[in-house]
Structures are given as structure tokens and as C-alpha cells.
Coordinates of C-alpha atoms in Angstrom, one line a residue:
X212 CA 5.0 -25.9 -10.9
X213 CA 7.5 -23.3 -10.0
X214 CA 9.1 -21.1 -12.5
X215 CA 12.6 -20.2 -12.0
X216 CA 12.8 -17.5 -14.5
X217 CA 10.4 -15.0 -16.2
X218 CA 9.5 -16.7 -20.3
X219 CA 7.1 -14.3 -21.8
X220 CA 4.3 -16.9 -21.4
X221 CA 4.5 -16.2 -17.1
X222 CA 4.4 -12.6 -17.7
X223 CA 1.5 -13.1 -19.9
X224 CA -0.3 -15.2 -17.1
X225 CA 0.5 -12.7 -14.8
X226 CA -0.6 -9.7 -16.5
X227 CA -4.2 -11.5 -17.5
X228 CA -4.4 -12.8 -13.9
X229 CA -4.3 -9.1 -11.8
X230 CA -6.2 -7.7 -14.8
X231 CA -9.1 -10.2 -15.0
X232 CA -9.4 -9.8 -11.1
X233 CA -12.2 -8.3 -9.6
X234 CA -10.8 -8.0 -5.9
X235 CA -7.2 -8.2 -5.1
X236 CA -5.6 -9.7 -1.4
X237 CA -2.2 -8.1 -1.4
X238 CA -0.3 -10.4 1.1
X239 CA 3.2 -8.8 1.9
X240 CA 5.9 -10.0 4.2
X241 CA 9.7 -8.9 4.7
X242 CA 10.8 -10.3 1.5
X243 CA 8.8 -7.1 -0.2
X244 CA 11.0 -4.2 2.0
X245 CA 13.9 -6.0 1.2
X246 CA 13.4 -5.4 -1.8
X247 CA 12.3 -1.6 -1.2
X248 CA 15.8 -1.3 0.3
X249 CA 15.4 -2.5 4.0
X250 CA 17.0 -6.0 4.5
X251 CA 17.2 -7.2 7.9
X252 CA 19.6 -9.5 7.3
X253 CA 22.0 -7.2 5.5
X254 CA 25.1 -6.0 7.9
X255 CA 27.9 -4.3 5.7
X256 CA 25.4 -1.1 5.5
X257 CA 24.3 -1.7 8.9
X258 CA 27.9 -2.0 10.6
X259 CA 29.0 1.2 8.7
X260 CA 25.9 3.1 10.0
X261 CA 26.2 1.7 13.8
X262 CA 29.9 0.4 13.9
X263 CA 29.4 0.7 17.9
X264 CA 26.6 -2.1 17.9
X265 CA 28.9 -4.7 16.7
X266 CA 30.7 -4.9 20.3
X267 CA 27.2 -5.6 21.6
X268 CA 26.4 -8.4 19.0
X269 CA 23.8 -6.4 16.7
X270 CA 25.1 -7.2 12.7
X271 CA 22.5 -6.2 11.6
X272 CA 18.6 -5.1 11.4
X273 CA 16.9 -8.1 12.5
X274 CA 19.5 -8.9 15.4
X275 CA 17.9 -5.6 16.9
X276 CA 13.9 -7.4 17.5
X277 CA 14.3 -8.5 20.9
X278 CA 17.2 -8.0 21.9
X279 CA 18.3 -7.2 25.2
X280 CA 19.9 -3.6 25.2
X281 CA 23.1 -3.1 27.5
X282 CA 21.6 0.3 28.6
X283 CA 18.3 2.2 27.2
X284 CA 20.3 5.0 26.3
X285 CA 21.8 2.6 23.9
X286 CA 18.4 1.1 22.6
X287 CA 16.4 4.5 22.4
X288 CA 19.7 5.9 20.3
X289 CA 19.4 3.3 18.4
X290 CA 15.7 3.0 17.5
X291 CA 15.7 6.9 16.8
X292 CA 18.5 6.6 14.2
X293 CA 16.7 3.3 12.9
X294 CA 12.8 5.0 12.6
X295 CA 14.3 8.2 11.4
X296 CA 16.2 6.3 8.2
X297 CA 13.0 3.3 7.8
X298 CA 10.0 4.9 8.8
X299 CA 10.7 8.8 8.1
X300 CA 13.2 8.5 5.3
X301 CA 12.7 7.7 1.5
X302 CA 13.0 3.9 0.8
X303 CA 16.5 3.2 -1.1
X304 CA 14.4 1.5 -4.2
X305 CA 10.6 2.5 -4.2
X306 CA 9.9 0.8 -7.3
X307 CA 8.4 -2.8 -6.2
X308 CA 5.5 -0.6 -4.3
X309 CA 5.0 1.5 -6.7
X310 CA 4.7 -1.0 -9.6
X311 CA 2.6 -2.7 -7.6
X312 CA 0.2 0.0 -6.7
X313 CA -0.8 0.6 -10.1
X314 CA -1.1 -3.1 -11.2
X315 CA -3.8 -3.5 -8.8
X316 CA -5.4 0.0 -8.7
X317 CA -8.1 -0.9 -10.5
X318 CA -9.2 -3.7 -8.2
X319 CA -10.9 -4.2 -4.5
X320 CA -7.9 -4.2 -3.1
X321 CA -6.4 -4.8 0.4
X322 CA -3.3 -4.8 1.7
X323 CA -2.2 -7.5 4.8
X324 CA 1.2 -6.9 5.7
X325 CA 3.5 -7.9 8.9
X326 CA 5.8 -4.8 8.0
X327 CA 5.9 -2.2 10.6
X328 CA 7.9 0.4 8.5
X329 CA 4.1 2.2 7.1
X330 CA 5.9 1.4 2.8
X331 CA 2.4 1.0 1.7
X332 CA 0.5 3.7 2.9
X333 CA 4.1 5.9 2.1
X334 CA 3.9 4.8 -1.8
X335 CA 0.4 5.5 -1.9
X336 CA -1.8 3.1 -0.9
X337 CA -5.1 3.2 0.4
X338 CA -4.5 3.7 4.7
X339 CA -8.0 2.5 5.4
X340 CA -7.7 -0.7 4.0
X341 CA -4.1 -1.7 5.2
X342 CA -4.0 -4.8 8.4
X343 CA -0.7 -4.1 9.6
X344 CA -0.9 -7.3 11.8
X345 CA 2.5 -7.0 13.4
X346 CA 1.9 -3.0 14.4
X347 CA 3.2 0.0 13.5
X348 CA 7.0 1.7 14.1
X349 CA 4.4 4.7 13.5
X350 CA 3.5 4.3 17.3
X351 CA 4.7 3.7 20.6
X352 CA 3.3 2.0 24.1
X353 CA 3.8 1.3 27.4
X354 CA 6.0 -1.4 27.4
X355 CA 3.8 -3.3 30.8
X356 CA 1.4 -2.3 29.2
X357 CA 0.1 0.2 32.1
X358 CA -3.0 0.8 29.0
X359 CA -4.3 0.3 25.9
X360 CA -3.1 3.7 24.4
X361 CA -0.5 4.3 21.7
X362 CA 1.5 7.6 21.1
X363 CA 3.0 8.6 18.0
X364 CA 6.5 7.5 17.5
X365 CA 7.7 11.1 15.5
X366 CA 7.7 13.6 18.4
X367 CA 9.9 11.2 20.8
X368 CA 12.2 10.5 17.6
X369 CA 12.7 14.0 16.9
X370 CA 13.7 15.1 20.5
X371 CA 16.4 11.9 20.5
X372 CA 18.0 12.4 17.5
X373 CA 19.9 15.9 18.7
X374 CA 21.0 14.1 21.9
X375 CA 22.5 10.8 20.7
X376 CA 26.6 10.4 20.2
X377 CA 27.2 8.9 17.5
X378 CA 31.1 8.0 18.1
X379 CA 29.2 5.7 21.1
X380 CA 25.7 5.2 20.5
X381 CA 25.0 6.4 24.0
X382 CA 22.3 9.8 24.9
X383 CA 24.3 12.7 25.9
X384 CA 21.2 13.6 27.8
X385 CA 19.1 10.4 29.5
X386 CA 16.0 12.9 30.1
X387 CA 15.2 12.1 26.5
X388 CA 14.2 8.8 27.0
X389 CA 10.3 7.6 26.2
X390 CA 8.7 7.4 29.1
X391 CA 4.9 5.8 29.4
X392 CA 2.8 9.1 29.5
X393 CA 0.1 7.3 31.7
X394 CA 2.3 5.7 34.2
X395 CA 5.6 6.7 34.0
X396 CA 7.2 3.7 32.8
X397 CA 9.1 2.6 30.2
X398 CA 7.5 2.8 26.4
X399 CA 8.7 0.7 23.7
X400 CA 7.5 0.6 19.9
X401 CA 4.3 -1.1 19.1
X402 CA 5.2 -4.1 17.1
X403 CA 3.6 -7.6 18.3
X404 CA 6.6 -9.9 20.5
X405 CA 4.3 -11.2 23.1
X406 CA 1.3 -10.8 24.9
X407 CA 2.2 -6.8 26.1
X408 CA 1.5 -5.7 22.4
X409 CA -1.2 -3.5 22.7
X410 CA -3.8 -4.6 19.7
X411 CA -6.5 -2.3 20.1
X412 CA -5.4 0.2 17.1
X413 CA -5.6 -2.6 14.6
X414 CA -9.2 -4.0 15.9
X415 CA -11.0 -2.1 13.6
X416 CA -8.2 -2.8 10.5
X417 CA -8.5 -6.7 11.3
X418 CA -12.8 -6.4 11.4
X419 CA -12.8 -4.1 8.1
X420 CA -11.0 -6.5 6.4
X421 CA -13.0 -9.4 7.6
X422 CA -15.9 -8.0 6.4
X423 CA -14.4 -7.2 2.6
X424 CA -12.7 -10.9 2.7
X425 CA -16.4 -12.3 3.2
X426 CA -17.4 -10.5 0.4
X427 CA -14.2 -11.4 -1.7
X428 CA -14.1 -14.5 -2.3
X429 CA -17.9 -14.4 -3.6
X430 CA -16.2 -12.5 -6.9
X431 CA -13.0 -12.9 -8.7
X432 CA -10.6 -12.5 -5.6
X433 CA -6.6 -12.7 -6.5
X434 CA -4.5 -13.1 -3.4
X435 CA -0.7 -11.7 -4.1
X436 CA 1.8 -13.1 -1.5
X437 CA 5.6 -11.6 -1.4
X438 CA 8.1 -12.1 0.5
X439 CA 6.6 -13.7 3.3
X440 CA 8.5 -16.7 5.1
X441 CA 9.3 -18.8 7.6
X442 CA 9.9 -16.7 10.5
X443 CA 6.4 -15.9 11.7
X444 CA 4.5 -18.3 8.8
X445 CA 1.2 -17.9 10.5
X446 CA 0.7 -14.3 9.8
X447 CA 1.2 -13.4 6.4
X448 CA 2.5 -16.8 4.7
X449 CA -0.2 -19.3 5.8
X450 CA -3.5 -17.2 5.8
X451 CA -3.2 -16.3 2.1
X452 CA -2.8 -19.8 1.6
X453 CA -5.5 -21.3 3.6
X454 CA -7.5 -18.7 2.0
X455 CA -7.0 -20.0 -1.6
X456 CA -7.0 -23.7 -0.2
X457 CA -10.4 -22.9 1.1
X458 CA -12.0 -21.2 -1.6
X459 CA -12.0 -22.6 -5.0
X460 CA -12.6 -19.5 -7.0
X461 CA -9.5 -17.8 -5.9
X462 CA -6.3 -17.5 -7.5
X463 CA -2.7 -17.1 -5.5
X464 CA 0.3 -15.8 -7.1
X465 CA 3.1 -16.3 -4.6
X466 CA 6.2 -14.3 -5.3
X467 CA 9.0 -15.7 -3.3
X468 CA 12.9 -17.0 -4.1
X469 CA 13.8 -18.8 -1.4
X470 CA 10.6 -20.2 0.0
X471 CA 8.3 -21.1 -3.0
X472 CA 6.3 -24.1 -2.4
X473 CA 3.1 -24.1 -1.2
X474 CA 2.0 -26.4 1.7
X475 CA -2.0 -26.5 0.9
X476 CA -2.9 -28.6 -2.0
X477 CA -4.0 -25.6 -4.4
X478 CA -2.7 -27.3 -7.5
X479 CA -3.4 -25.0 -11.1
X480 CA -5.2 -22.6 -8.9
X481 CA -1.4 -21.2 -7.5
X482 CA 1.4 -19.2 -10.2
X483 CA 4.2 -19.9 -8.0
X484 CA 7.5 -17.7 -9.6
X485 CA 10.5 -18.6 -7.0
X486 CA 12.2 -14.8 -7.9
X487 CA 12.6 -11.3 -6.5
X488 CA 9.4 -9.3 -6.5
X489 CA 11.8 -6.1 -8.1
X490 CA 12.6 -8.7 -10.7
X491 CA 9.1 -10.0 -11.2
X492 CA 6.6 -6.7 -10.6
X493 CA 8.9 -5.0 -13.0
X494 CA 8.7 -7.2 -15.5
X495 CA 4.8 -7.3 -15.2
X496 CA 4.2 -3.7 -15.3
X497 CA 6.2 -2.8 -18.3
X498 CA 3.9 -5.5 -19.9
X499 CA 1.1 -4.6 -18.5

């Protein structure tokens, strides 16, 4: 069943479900920024903030992943104005993180994310048990990779920002741009897009929580999907199913309005509520 709008008896079921849980699985996708404020697909913001990249073809956010820069004076202005507003600046609408924080605070919890931008461990959540699968904006790499080293993202951002134009998007000075400290080549952030992605600083995130999940679904174990979809299902969207699927004491509460339905048969075991998480965790926590 998927409920469409929030009766007092699915609040109710919510509330009992993250209380009665002993351990918590927190699986969180795009869906979950974009509702902190940071939509990918939103480009009247965007376009007033970087009118200059519409010439290029960038609308918006997620037009940026990938995308082949005319210049990289143009891409490292751009990715210092976009780190300094998503990963340095305060989130437009906090809220969904922080009601979600302390609905599950007094579980196991751990976080399994695909988002780059560091929300959770910004709105308080526990850094050492956070998987950020996809990477970090926090850090940076070689972009061969020449190594498997990673360099914080801040210092380059902070000696970009006084050089870029902002009438053209260009650097007034080009000496700014990241350059690999081992090598000399060029860096780019470290967020997975093929098989350069340096993984090494998330090993021992992926093996921590391997070890808790064994342990997990031996006790209560609630897994809380939002937001994740269909553009990369196999990393946030399909594990928290399979795990569910696979294990018949544990309970999935998928939070999603455009992409509800499940694809493992997990029958009573799933609370599917096709809504926004701001919508639904705010409802939950002033019940709770």
C-alpha cells in the first residue's frame, strides 16, 4: 500500500515504528537535500546565480556532473562558487535533517548517503558512522588518478573565490587553478563518475558499517530510505531494499513522492508514504 497523504493513523505507525526500533539504517538520496534546499534540477535560482552558464548549456545543478567545461577557468570558477554556497554555506531549510536527527537519536543508527554535500555530519550527525558512497565535495583528487590521496577541498576554494569574474565566469588569474600536488596534474572533486574515483577514504566507512549491519539485523533494525531514485538505483535505493527483502525482522519506511513502489516483494514489512520527507518528518516529530 502507498499512502498519498498523512491520516493520523500513518503518523501513528510512524512514530511507534522509529520508537520501537532498536537499530536504525538511515538510507538517504538526493530527494533528502532537495528538500534541505539544494535541488539539482531547479534552474530559476541557478540561472540567476550563474546567468553566464546558460550560453554553455548548464540550467542547472545536475547539468554541471560531468559535463565537459569549455575552459577550466570556467569549471574551477564554477565549482568554487558552487562548494562555497552547498558545502560551506548554511542549507536554505535545515529542518528535514534536523527532525530527523532527533527521531532516531536514540537508536544504533547509521547513516548511507550518495550526497556529497557533508548535510549530515553538518546538522549533527554522528561523522564516524556516515558511508558517503558517492564521496565527498569535502575533498579533492588527482583527476588520473596519479594516487590514492585526497586533499581537502576548502583551501583551493578559498584561494578561487577572490579571482573569479563574476560578469563572465572566467579566473582573472589561471595560477589559481587545482593542480595534483603529487604529479602536477589536473585535480578534480572526489565524487564517484568512473573508475578514476579514488575509494580509499571511504574503505574503512564501507567495512564499519558492514560490521554494524551484521549485527543489525540480529535486533530490531529499521531502515529509513528518502529521496533516493532512479538515477544511480544501485547505491542508495536498492540496497536498503535488498536488505529488508533479505531479512525478515526488518522494517523499511520508504519516503519518496515520485518514486514509491518497491521492487522486492517486502509486503506489510514496508510503510511506503509517496510524499516530501519536509512534509512527512515534520509531521512525525511534532507527534513524536
Amino acid at each position: 500500500m502507498i499512502h498519498r497523504d498523512l491520516s493520523p493513523e500513518l503518523i501513528q505507525t510512524l512514530v511507534s515504528q522509529i520508537r520501537d526500533a532498536e537499530y536504525i539504517l538511515v538510507g538517504a538520496g538526493a530527494g533528502l537535500s532537495a528538500d534541505a534546499g539544494y535541488d539539482y534540477l531547479e534552474s530559476a535560482e541557478f540561472l540567476r546565480r550563474y546567468p553566464y552558464l546558460e550560453r554553455v548549456g548548464v540550467h542547472c545543478r545536475y547539468h554541471s556532473i560531468g559535463f565537459e567545461w569549455p575552459t577550466r577557468s570556467m569549471e574551477w570558477a564554477f565549482y568554487a562558487r558552487h562548494l562555497e554556497q552547498d558545502l560551506y554555506g548554511a542549507p536554505p531549510h535545515p529542518e528535514p535533517y534536523v527532525y530527523l536527527r532527533e527521531l532516531t537519536d536514540h537508536a544504533d543508527r547509521w547513516v548511507f548517503t550518495s550526497n556529497a554535500d557533508d548535510l549530515f555530519c553538518r546538522l549533527g550527525f554522528d561523522p564516524a558512522r556516515i558511508w558517503t558512497v558517492q564521496g565527498t565535495f569535502s575533498n579533492l583528487q588527482c583527476q588520473r588518478p596519479c594516487c590514492a590521496d585526497v586533499w581537502e577541498s576548502r583551501p583551493y576554494v578559498e584561494r578561487l573565490l577572490p579571482c573569479i569574474d563574476l560578469n563572465t565566469g572566467e579566473l582573472i588569474d589561471h595560477s589559481v587553478v587545482p593542480l595534483c600536488p603529487r604529479c602536477g596534474g589536473d585535480m578534480m572533486l572526489n565524487v564517484r563518475g568512473g573508475s578514476w574515483f579514488v575509494e580509499r577514504p571511504y574503505e574503512g566507512q564501507r567495512s564499519a558499517f558492514q560490521g554494524w549491519l551484521r549485527k543489525a539485523v540480529r535486533g530490531r533494525l529499521l531502515v529509513i530510505e528518502i529521496g533516493a531514485g532512479f538515477n544511480t538505483p544501485s547505491v542508495i535505493r536498492w540496497p536498503c531494499e535488498a536488505i529488508a527483502a533479505k531479512h525478515h525482522g526488518v522494517h523499511l519506511i520508504r519516503i519518496n513522492p515520485q518514486h514509491p513502489k518497491t521492487r522486492f516483494p517486502i509486503g506489510e514489512r514496508a510503510t511506503v508514504v509517496a510524499m516530501r520527507a519536509s512534509l512527512v518528518l515534520s509531521a512525525v516529530a511534532t507527534r513524536g
